PDB file of N, CA, C and O in Angstrom:
ATOM      1  N   ARG C1028     102.047 -37.742  12.809  1.00 76.00           N
ATOM      2  CA  ARG C1028     103.315 -37.735  12.117  1.00 76.00           C
ATOM      3  C   ARG C1028     103.102 -37.305  10.675  1.00 76.00           C
ATOM      4  O   ARG C1028     102.038 -37.537  10.102  1.00 76.00           O
ATOM      5  N   LEU C1029     104.073 -36.690  10.116  1.00 75.00           N
ATOM      6  CA  LEU C1029     104.021 -36.220   8.727  1.00 75.00           C
ATOM      7  C   LEU C1029     104.116 -37.399   7.780  1.00 75.00           C
ATOM      8  O   LEU C1029     105.046 -38.191   7.849  1.00 75.00           O
ATOM      9  N   LEU C1030     103.119 -37.532   6.888  1.00 75.00           N
ATOM     10  CA  LEU C1030     103.137 -38.616   5.914  1.00 75.00           C
ATOM     11  C   LEU C1030     103.806 -38.208   4.617  1.00 75.00           C
ATOM     12  O   LEU C1030     104.539 -38.972   4.011  1.00 75.00           O
ATOM     13  N   ASN C1031     103.498 -36.994   4.165  1.00 73.00           N
ATOM     14  CA  ASN C1031     104.007 -36.570   2.870  1.00 73.00           C
ATOM     15  C   ASN C1031     103.943 -35.055   2.788  1.00 73.00           C
ATOM     16  O   ASN C1031     102.875 -34.471   2.907  1.00 73.00           O
ATOM     17  N   MET C1032     105.078 -34.421   2.566  1.00 71.00           N
ATOM     18  CA  MET C1032     105.101 -32.970   2.492  1.00 71.00           C
ATOM     19  C   MET C1032     104.633 -32.470   1.130  1.00 71.00           C
ATOM     20  O   MET C1032     104.207 -31.340   0.984  1.00 71.00           O
ATOM     21  N   GLU C1033     104.717 -33.292   0.130  1.00 74.00           N
ATOM     22  CA  GLU C1033     104.324 -32.916  -1.231  1.00 74.00           C
ATOM     23  C   GLU C1033     103.136 -33.767  -1.671  1.00 74.00           C
ATOM     24  O   GLU C1033     103.166 -34.394  -2.719  1.00 74.00           O
ATOM     25  N   PHE C1034     102.078 -33.786  -0.862  1.00 74.00           N
ATOM     26  CA  PHE C1034     100.930 -34.655  -1.108  1.00 74.00           C
ATOM     27  C   PHE C1034     100.234 -34.323  -2.421  1.00 74.00           C
ATOM     28  O   PHE C1034      99.770 -35.179  -3.126  1.00 74.00           O
ATOM     29  N   GLY C1035     100.146 -33.065  -2.736  1.00 78.00           N
ATOM     30  CA  GLY C1035      99.503 -32.663  -3.980  1.00 78.00           C
ATOM     31  C   GLY C1035      99.591 -31.174  -4.180  1.00 78.00           C
ATOM     32  O   GLY C1035      99.763 -30.414  -3.234  1.00 78.00           O
ATOM     33  N   ARG C1036      99.505 -30.771  -5.426  1.00 83.00           N
ATOM     34  CA  ARG C1036      99.535 -29.343  -5.747  1.00 83.00           C
ATOM     35  C   ARG C1036      98.406 -29.034  -6.722  1.00 83.00           C
ATOM     36  O   ARG C1036      98.108 -29.835  -7.600  1.00 83.00           O
ATOM     37  N   VAL C1037      97.824 -27.863  -6.529  1.00 87.00           N
ATOM     38  CA  VAL C1037      96.744 -27.409  -7.399  1.00 87.00           C
ATOM     39  C   VAL C1037      97.059 -25.984  -7.812  1.00 87.00           C
ATOM     40  O   VAL C1037      97.210 -25.113  -6.955  1.00 87.00           O
ATOM     41  N   PRO C1038      97.187 -25.714  -9.115  1.00 88.00           N
ATOM     42  CA  PRO C1038      97.461 -24.338  -9.532  1.00 88.00           C
ATOM     43  C   PRO C1038      96.219 -23.457  -9.370  1.00 88.00           C
ATOM     44  O   PRO C1038      95.086 -23.935  -9.469  1.00 88.00           O
ATOM     45  N   LEU C1039      96.436 -22.188  -9.102  1.00 89.00           N
ATOM     46  CA  LEU C1039      95.332 -21.233  -9.049  1.00 89.00           C
ATOM     47  C   LEU C1039      94.941 -20.846 -10.470  1.00 89.00           C
ATOM     48  O   LEU C1039      95.787 -20.785 -11.363  1.00 89.00           O
ATOM     49  N   ALA C1040      93.669 -20.581 -10.683  1.00 88.00           N
ATOM     50  CA  ALA C1040      93.175 -20.210 -12.009  1.00 88.00           C
ATOM     51  C   ALA C1040      93.599 -18.792 -12.400  1.00 88.00           C
ATOM     52  O   ALA C1040      93.655 -18.459 -13.581  1.00 88.00           O
ATOM     53  N   ALA C1041      93.884 -17.942 -11.403  1.00 91.00           N
ATOM     54  CA  ALA C1041      94.259 -16.544 -11.658  1.00 91.00           C
ATOM     55  C   ALA C1041      95.020 -16.015 -10.455  1.00 91.00           C
ATOM     56  O   ALA C1041      95.040 -16.646  -9.393  1.00 91.00           O
ATOM     57  N   ASN C1042      95.657 -14.868 -10.603  1.00 91.00           N
ATOM     58  CA  ASN C1042      96.296 -14.209  -9.466  1.00 91.00           C
ATOM     59  C   ASN C1042      95.240 -13.768  -8.469  1.00 91.00           C
ATOM     60  O   ASN C1042      94.185 -13.274  -8.864  1.00 91.00           O
ATOM     61  N   ILE C1043      95.532 -13.913  -7.188  1.00 90.00           N
ATOM     62  CA  ILE C1043      94.605 -13.516  -6.129  1.00 90.00           C
ATOM     63  C   ILE C1043      95.234 -12.334  -5.406  1.00 90.00           C
ATOM     64  O   ILE C1043      96.351 -12.441  -4.903  1.00 90.00           O
ATOM     65  N   PRO C1044      94.538 -11.199  -5.332  1.00 93.00           N
ATOM     66  CA  PRO C1044      95.113 -10.027  -4.651  1.00 93.00           C
ATOM     67  C   PRO C1044      95.226 -10.263  -3.148  1.00 93.00           C
ATOM     68  O   PRO C1044      94.522 -11.107  -2.583  1.00 93.00           O
ATOM     69  N   ALA C1045      96.114  -9.527  -2.496  1.00 87.00           N
ATOM     70  CA  ALA C1045      96.259  -9.606  -1.046  1.00 87.00           C
ATOM     71  C   ALA C1045      94.907  -9.384  -0.390  1.00 87.00           C
ATOM     72  O   ALA C1045      94.175  -8.468  -0.755  1.00 87.00           O
ATOM     73  N   GLY C1046      94.543 -10.259   0.533  1.00 88.00           N
ATOM     74  CA  GLY C1046      93.253 -10.172   1.209  1.00 88.00           C
ATOM     75  C   GLY C1046      92.124 -10.809   0.424  1.00 88.00           C
ATOM     76  O   GLY C1046      91.007 -10.912   0.911  1.00 88.00           O
ATOM     77  N   GLY C1047      92.396 -11.252  -0.802  1.00 91.00           N
ATOM     78  CA  GLY C1047      91.378 -11.880  -1.647  1.00 91.00           C
ATOM     79  C   GLY C1047      91.213 -13.347  -1.313  1.00 91.00           C
ATOM     80  O   GLY C1047      91.903 -13.902  -0.463  1.00 91.00           O
ATOM     81  N   SER C1048      90.292 -13.983  -1.987  1.00 91.00           N
ATOM     82  CA  SER C1048      90.070 -15.410  -1.766  1.00 91.00           C
ATOM     83  C   SER C1048      89.574 -16.057  -3.058  1.00 91.00           C
ATOM     84  O   SER C1048      89.155 -15.377  -3.989  1.00 91.00           O
ATOM     85  N   THR C1049      89.649 -17.365  -3.072  1.00 91.00           N
ATOM     86  CA  THR C1049      89.148 -18.139  -4.203  1.00 91.00           C
ATOM     87  C   THR C1049      88.822 -19.540  -3.705  1.00 91.00           C
ATOM     88  O   THR C1049      89.278 -19.949  -2.641  1.00 91.00           O
ATOM     89  N   ASP C1050      88.015 -20.258  -4.447  1.00 91.00           N
ATOM     90  CA  ASP C1050      87.724 -21.658  -4.142  1.00 91.00           C
ATOM     91  C   ASP C1050      88.663 -22.533  -4.948  1.00 91.00           C
ATOM     92  O   ASP C1050      88.959 -22.246  -6.110  1.00 91.00           O
ATOM     93  N   VAL C1051      89.154 -23.591  -4.320  1.00 88.00           N
ATOM     94  CA  VAL C1051      90.053 -24.536  -4.976  1.00 88.00           C
ATOM     95  C   VAL C1051      89.540 -25.940  -4.698  1.00 88.00           C
ATOM     96  O   VAL C1051      89.208 -26.269  -3.561  1.00 88.00           O
ATOM     97  N   VAL C1052      89.464 -26.759  -5.721  1.00 88.00           N
ATOM     98  CA  VAL C1052      89.046 -28.151  -5.579  1.00 88.00           C
ATOM     99  C   VAL C1052      90.304 -29.014  -5.535  1.00 88.00           C
ATOM    100  O   VAL C1052      91.165 -28.901  -6.404  1.00 88.00           O
ATOM    101  N   ILE C1053      90.395 -29.848  -4.510  1.00 84.00           N
ATOM    102  CA  ILE C1053      91.551 -30.723  -4.338  1.00 84.00           C
ATOM    103  C   ILE C1053      91.052 -32.155  -4.263  1.00 84.00           C
ATOM    104  O   ILE C1053      90.250 -32.498  -3.390  1.00 84.00           O
ATOM    105  N   ASP C1054      91.496 -32.994  -5.185  1.00 84.00           N
ATOM    106  CA  ASP C1054      91.175 -34.419  -5.147  1.00 84.00           C
ATOM    107  C   ASP C1054      92.292 -35.148  -4.412  1.00 84.00           C
ATOM    108  O   ASP C1054      93.460 -35.016  -4.774  1.00 84.00           O
ATOM    109  N   LEU C1055      91.915 -35.909  -3.385  1.00 81.00           N
ATOM    110  CA  LEU C1055      92.899 -36.612  -2.568  1.00 81.00           C
ATOM    111  C   LEU C1055      92.593 -38.092  -2.525  1.00 81.00           C
ATOM    112  O   LEU C1055      91.437 -38.493  -2.525  1.00 81.00           O
ATOM    113  N   GLU C1056      93.641 -38.885  -2.450  1.00 82.00           N
ATOM    114  CA  GLU C1056      93.496 -40.306  -2.180  1.00 82.00           C
ATOM    115  C   GLU C1056      94.289 -40.596  -0.915  1.00 82.00           C
ATOM    116  O   GLU C1056      95.520 -40.554  -0.916  1.00 82.00           O
ATOM    117  N   LEU C1057      93.572 -40.843   0.168  1.00 82.00           N
ATOM    118  CA  LEU C1057      94.212 -41.084   1.456  1.00 82.00           C
ATOM    119  C   LEU C1057      94.719 -42.519   1.536  1.00 82.00           C
ATOM    120  O   LEU C1057      94.166 -43.415   0.890  1.00 82.00           O
ATOM    121  N   PRO C1058      95.759 -42.737   2.349  1.00 82.00           N
ATOM    122  CA  PRO C1058      96.293 -44.098   2.492  1.00 82.00           C
ATOM    123  C   PRO C1058      95.247 -45.105   2.969  1.00 82.00           C
ATOM    124  O   PRO C1058      95.260 -46.240   2.555  1.00 82.00           O
ATOM    125  N   ASP C1059      94.362 -44.691   3.859  1.00 83.00           N
ATOM    126  CA  ASP C1059      93.231 -45.531   4.268  1.00 83.00           C
ATOM    127  C   ASP C1059      92.107 -44.617   4.729  1.00 83.00           C
ATOM    128  O   ASP C1059      92.323 -43.453   5.031  1.00 83.00           O
ATOM    129  N   GLU C1060      90.893 -45.162   4.765  1.00 81.00           N
ATOM    130  CA  GLU C1060      89.720 -44.347   5.100  1.00 81.00           C
ATOM    131  C   GLU C1060      89.327 -44.453   6.565  1.00 81.00           C
ATOM    132  O   GLU C1060      88.356 -43.848   6.983  1.00 81.00           O
ATOM    133  N   VAL C1061      90.071 -45.215   7.353  1.00 88.00           N
ATOM    134  CA  VAL C1061      89.743 -45.407   8.763  1.00 88.00           C
ATOM    135  C   VAL C1061      90.490 -44.417   9.649  1.00 88.00           C
ATOM    136  O   VAL C1061      89.943 -43.882  10.604  1.00 88.00           O
ATOM    137  N   THR C1062      91.735 -44.150   9.329  1.00 87.00           N
ATOM    138  CA  THR C1062      92.580 -43.274  10.128  1.00 87.00           C
ATOM    139  C   THR C1062      92.161 -41.819   9.962  1.00 87.00           C
ATOM    140  O   THR C1062      91.967 -41.366   8.841  1.00 87.00           O
ATOM    141  N   PRO C1063      92.016 -41.066  11.063  1.00 90.00           N
ATOM    142  CA  PRO C1063      91.745 -39.630  10.923  1.00 90.00           C
ATOM    143  C   PRO C1063      93.035 -38.895  10.532  1.00 90.00           C
ATOM    144  O   PRO C1063      94.104 -39.193  11.070  1.00 90.00           O
ATOM    145  N   TYR C1064      92.919 -37.974   9.606  1.00 89.00           N
ATOM    146  CA  TYR C1064      94.067 -37.203   9.128  1.00 89.00           C
ATOM    147  C   TYR C1064      93.794 -35.717   9.304  1.00 89.00           C
ATOM    148  O   TYR C1064      92.639 -35.295   9.426  1.00 89.00           O
ATOM    149  N   VAL C1065      94.858 -34.927   9.288  1.00 91.00           N
ATOM    150  CA  VAL C1065      94.736 -33.472   9.228  1.00 91.00           C
ATOM    151  C   VAL C1065      95.537 -33.020   8.020  1.00 91.00           C
ATOM    152  O   VAL C1065      96.724 -33.298   7.900  1.00 91.00           O
ATOM    153  N   LEU C1066      94.860 -32.350   7.111  1.00 89.00           N
ATOM    154  CA  LEU C1066      95.491 -31.851   5.896  1.00 89.00           C
ATOM    155  C   LEU C1066      95.967 -30.424   6.148  1.00 89.00           C
ATOM    156  O   LEU C1066      95.195 -29.579   6.608  1.00 89.00           O
ATOM    157  N   LYS C1067      97.232 -30.171   5.897  1.00 89.00           N
ATOM    158  CA  LYS C1067      97.797 -28.830   6.056  1.00 89.00           C
ATOM    159  C   LYS C1067      97.912 -28.223   4.656  1.00 89.00           C
ATOM    160  O   LYS C1067      98.572 -28.775   3.783  1.00 89.00           O
ATOM    161  N   ILE C1068      97.270 -27.083   4.453  1.00 90.00           N
ATOM    162  CA  ILE C1068      97.269 -26.425   3.152  1.00 90.00           C
ATOM    163  C   ILE C1068      98.030 -25.114   3.251  1.00 90.00           C
ATOM    164  O   ILE C1068      97.744 -24.277   4.110  1.00 90.00           O
ATOM    165  N   ASP C1069      99.008 -24.953   2.383  1.00 91.00           N
ATOM    166  CA  ASP C1069      99.819 -23.741   2.349  1.00 91.00           C
ATOM    167  C   ASP C1069     100.044 -23.372   0.891  1.00 91.00           C
ATOM    168  O   ASP C1069     100.050 -24.235   0.017  1.00 91.00           O
ATOM    169  N   MET C1070     100.227 -22.106   0.639  1.00 89.00           N
ATOM    170  CA  MET C1070     100.552 -21.618  -0.701  1.00 89.00           C
ATOM    171  C   MET C1070     102.061 -21.682  -0.892  1.00 89.00           C
ATOM    172  O   MET C1070     102.819 -21.642   0.069  1.00 89.00           O
ATOM    173  N   VAL C1071     102.484 -21.795  -2.158  1.00 89.00           N
ATOM    174  CA  VAL C1071     103.912 -21.810  -2.462  1.00 89.00           C
ATOM    175  C   VAL C1071     104.178 -20.944  -3.686  1.00 89.00           C
ATOM    176  O   VAL C1071     103.393 -20.936  -4.629  1.00 89.00           O
ATOM    177  N   ALA C1072     105.236 -20.161  -3.627  1.00 89.00           N
ATOM    178  CA  ALA C1072     105.755 -19.457  -4.801  1.00 89.00           C
ATOM    179  C   ALA C1072     106.851 -20.377  -5.327  1.00 89.00           C
ATOM    180  O   ALA C1072     107.927 -20.464  -4.735  1.00 89.00           O
ATOM    181  N   GLU C1073     106.559 -21.123  -6.387  1.00 87.00           N
ATOM    182  CA  GLU C1073     107.464 -22.160  -6.875  1.00 87.00           C
ATOM    183  C   GLU C1073     108.886 -21.641  -7.048  1.00 87.00           C
ATOM    184  O   GLU C1073     109.109 -20.588  -7.641  1.00 87.00           O
ATOM    185  N   GLY C1074     109.835 -22.383  -6.493  1.00 90.00           N
ATOM    186  CA  GLY C1074     111.234 -22.028  -6.593  1.00 90.00           C
ATOM    187  C   GLY C1074     111.661 -20.888  -5.687  1.00 90.00           C
ATOM    188  O   GLY C1074     112.830 -20.487  -5.695  1.00 90.00           O
ATOM    189  N   ILE C1075     110.713 -20.354  -4.895  1.00 94.00           N
ATOM    190  CA  ILE C1075     111.042 -19.233  -4.009  1.00 94.00           C
ATOM    191  C   ILE C1075     110.872 -19.646  -2.547  1.00 94.00           C
ATOM    192  O   ILE C1075     111.840 -19.766  -1.823  1.00 94.00           O
ATOM    193  N   ARG C1076     109.627 -19.854  -2.100  1.00 94.00           N
ATOM    194  CA  ARG C1076     109.393 -20.309  -0.734  1.00 94.00           C
ATOM    195  C   ARG C1076     107.908 -20.569  -0.502  1.00 94.00           C
ATOM    196  O   ARG C1076     107.051 -20.135  -1.244  1.00 94.00           O
ATOM    197  N   TRP C1077     107.653 -21.300   0.588  1.00 91.00           N
ATOM    198  CA  TRP C1077     106.291 -21.509   1.062  1.00 91.00           C
ATOM    199  C   TRP C1077     105.837 -20.229   1.763  1.00 91.00           C
ATOM    200  O   TRP C1077     106.624 -19.551   2.417  1.00 91.00           O
ATOM    201  N   PHE C1078     104.570 -19.895   1.652  1.00 92.00           N
ATOM    202  CA  PHE C1078     104.044 -18.693   2.291  1.00 92.00           C
ATOM    203  C   PHE C1078     104.209 -18.755   3.808  1.00 92.00           C
ATOM    204  O   PHE C1078     104.454 -17.744   4.448  1.00 92.00           O
ATOM    205  N   GLU C1079     104.059 -19.951   4.398  1.00 94.00           N
ATOM    206  CA  GLU C1079     104.216 -20.089   5.850  1.00 94.00           C
ATOM    207  C   GLU C1079     105.601 -19.609   6.296  1.00 94.00           C
ATOM    208  O   GLU C1079     105.736 -19.001   7.357  1.00 94.00           O
ATOM    209  N   ASP C1080     106.617 -19.856   5.481  1.00 95.00           N
ATOM    210  CA  ASP C1080     107.971 -19.432   5.832  1.00 95.00           C
ATOM    211  C   ASP C1080     108.121 -17.908   5.817  1.00 95.00           C
ATOM    212  O   ASP C1080     109.076 -17.366   6.362  1.00 95.00           O
ATOM    213  N   ALA C1081     107.164 -17.215   5.190  1.00 95.00           N
ATOM    214  CA  ALA C1081     107.180 -15.758   5.137  1.00 95.00           C
ATOM    215  C   ALA C1081     106.206 -15.149   6.150  1.00 95.00           C
ATOM    216  O   ALA C1081     105.944 -13.953   6.136  1.00 95.00           O
ATOM    217  N   GLY C1082     105.622 -15.990   7.037  1.00 95.00           N
ATOM    218  CA  GLY C1082     104.744 -15.482   8.091  1.00 95.00           C
ATOM    219  C   GLY C1082     103.261 -15.710   7.886  1.00 95.00           C
ATOM    220  O   GLY C1082     102.465 -15.368   8.745  1.00 95.00           O
ATOM    221  N   SER C1083     102.847 -16.290   6.761  1.00 92.00           N
ATOM    222  CA  SER C1083     101.441 -16.574   6.514  1.00 92.00           C
ATOM    223  C   SER C1083     101.033 -17.821   7.278  1.00 92.00           C
ATOM    224  O   SER C1083     101.823 -18.764   7.439  1.00 92.00           O
ATOM    225  N   ALA C1084      99.795 -17.871   7.747  1.00 94.00           N
ATOM    226  CA  ALA C1084      99.312 -19.034   8.488  1.00 94.00           C
ATOM    227  C   ALA C1084      98.711 -20.064   7.518  1.00 94.00           C
ATOM    228  O   ALA C1084      97.832 -19.730   6.731  1.00 94.00           O
ATOM    229  N   PRO C1085      99.194 -21.313   7.563  1.00 94.00           N
ATOM    230  CA  PRO C1085      98.592 -22.341   6.722  1.00 94.00           C
ATOM    231  C   PRO C1085      97.191 -22.695   7.252  1.00 94.00           C
ATOM    232  O   PRO C1085      96.834 -22.354   8.375  1.00 94.00           O
ATOM    233  N   PHE C1086      96.422 -23.397   6.427  1.00 92.00           N
ATOM    234  CA  PHE C1086      95.079 -23.815   6.782  1.00 92.00           C
ATOM    235  C   PHE C1086      95.134 -25.298   7.136  1.00 92.00           C
ATOM    236  O   PHE C1086      95.686 -26.109   6.391  1.00 92.00           O
ATOM    237  N   TYR C1087      94.586 -25.670   8.288  1.00 94.00           N
ATOM    238  CA  TYR C1087      94.555 -27.063   8.720  1.00 94.00           C
ATOM    239  C   TYR C1087      93.118 -27.572   8.604  1.00 94.00           C
ATOM    240  O   TYR C1087      92.198 -26.972   9.147  1.00 94.00           O
ATOM    241  N   LEU C1088      92.951 -28.683   7.895  1.00 91.00           N
ATOM    242  CA  LEU C1088      91.625 -29.254   7.660  1.00 91.00           C
ATOM    243  C   LEU C1088      91.580 -30.687   8.181  1.00 91.00           C
ATOM    244  O   LEU C1088      92.239 -31.570   7.622  1.00 91.00           O
ATOM    245  N   PRO C1089      90.825 -30.939   9.277  1.00 93.00           N
ATOM    246  CA  PRO C1089      90.695 -32.314   9.768  1.00 93.00           C
ATOM    247  C   PRO C1089      89.880 -33.155   8.778  1.00 93.00           C
ATOM    248  O   PRO C1089      88.845 -32.712   8.272  1.00 93.00           O
ATOM    249  N   LEU C1090      90.368 -34.340   8.472  1.00 87.00           N
ATOM    250  CA  LEU C1090      89.681 -35.278   7.583  1.00 87.00           C
ATOM    251  C   LEU C1090      89.364 -36.521   8.397  1.00 87.00           C
ATOM    252  O   LEU C1090      90.233 -37.335   8.660  1.00 87.00           O
ATOM    253  N   ASP C1091      88.120 -36.649   8.843  1.00 77.00           N
ATOM    254  CA  ASP C1091      87.771 -37.842   9.610  1.00 77.00           C
ATOM    255  C   ASP C1091      86.422 -38.366   9.233  1.00 77.00           C
ATOM    256  O   ASP C1091      85.734 -37.859   8.433  1.00 77.00           O
TER     257      ASP C1091
END
C-alpha cells in the first residue's frame, strides 16, 4: 500500500541531458526497520508534471 506520495525530494545539482545520468544521495527515515518497503523514484518538473505521467519509467528500489 502507498504510505506517502511525497516522501522526499532531492534537487539535481545540474541539468541532465536526455539519455544522461547522475548520482543522487537520498537520506530516508523509514517508519520501521522490520517491514520490507519498495521505494518508487520518479523525476518531477515542479508545477508541471511527474515524468511518469509523460511516459518515463520510474525506478523501483526494494528496501529490505
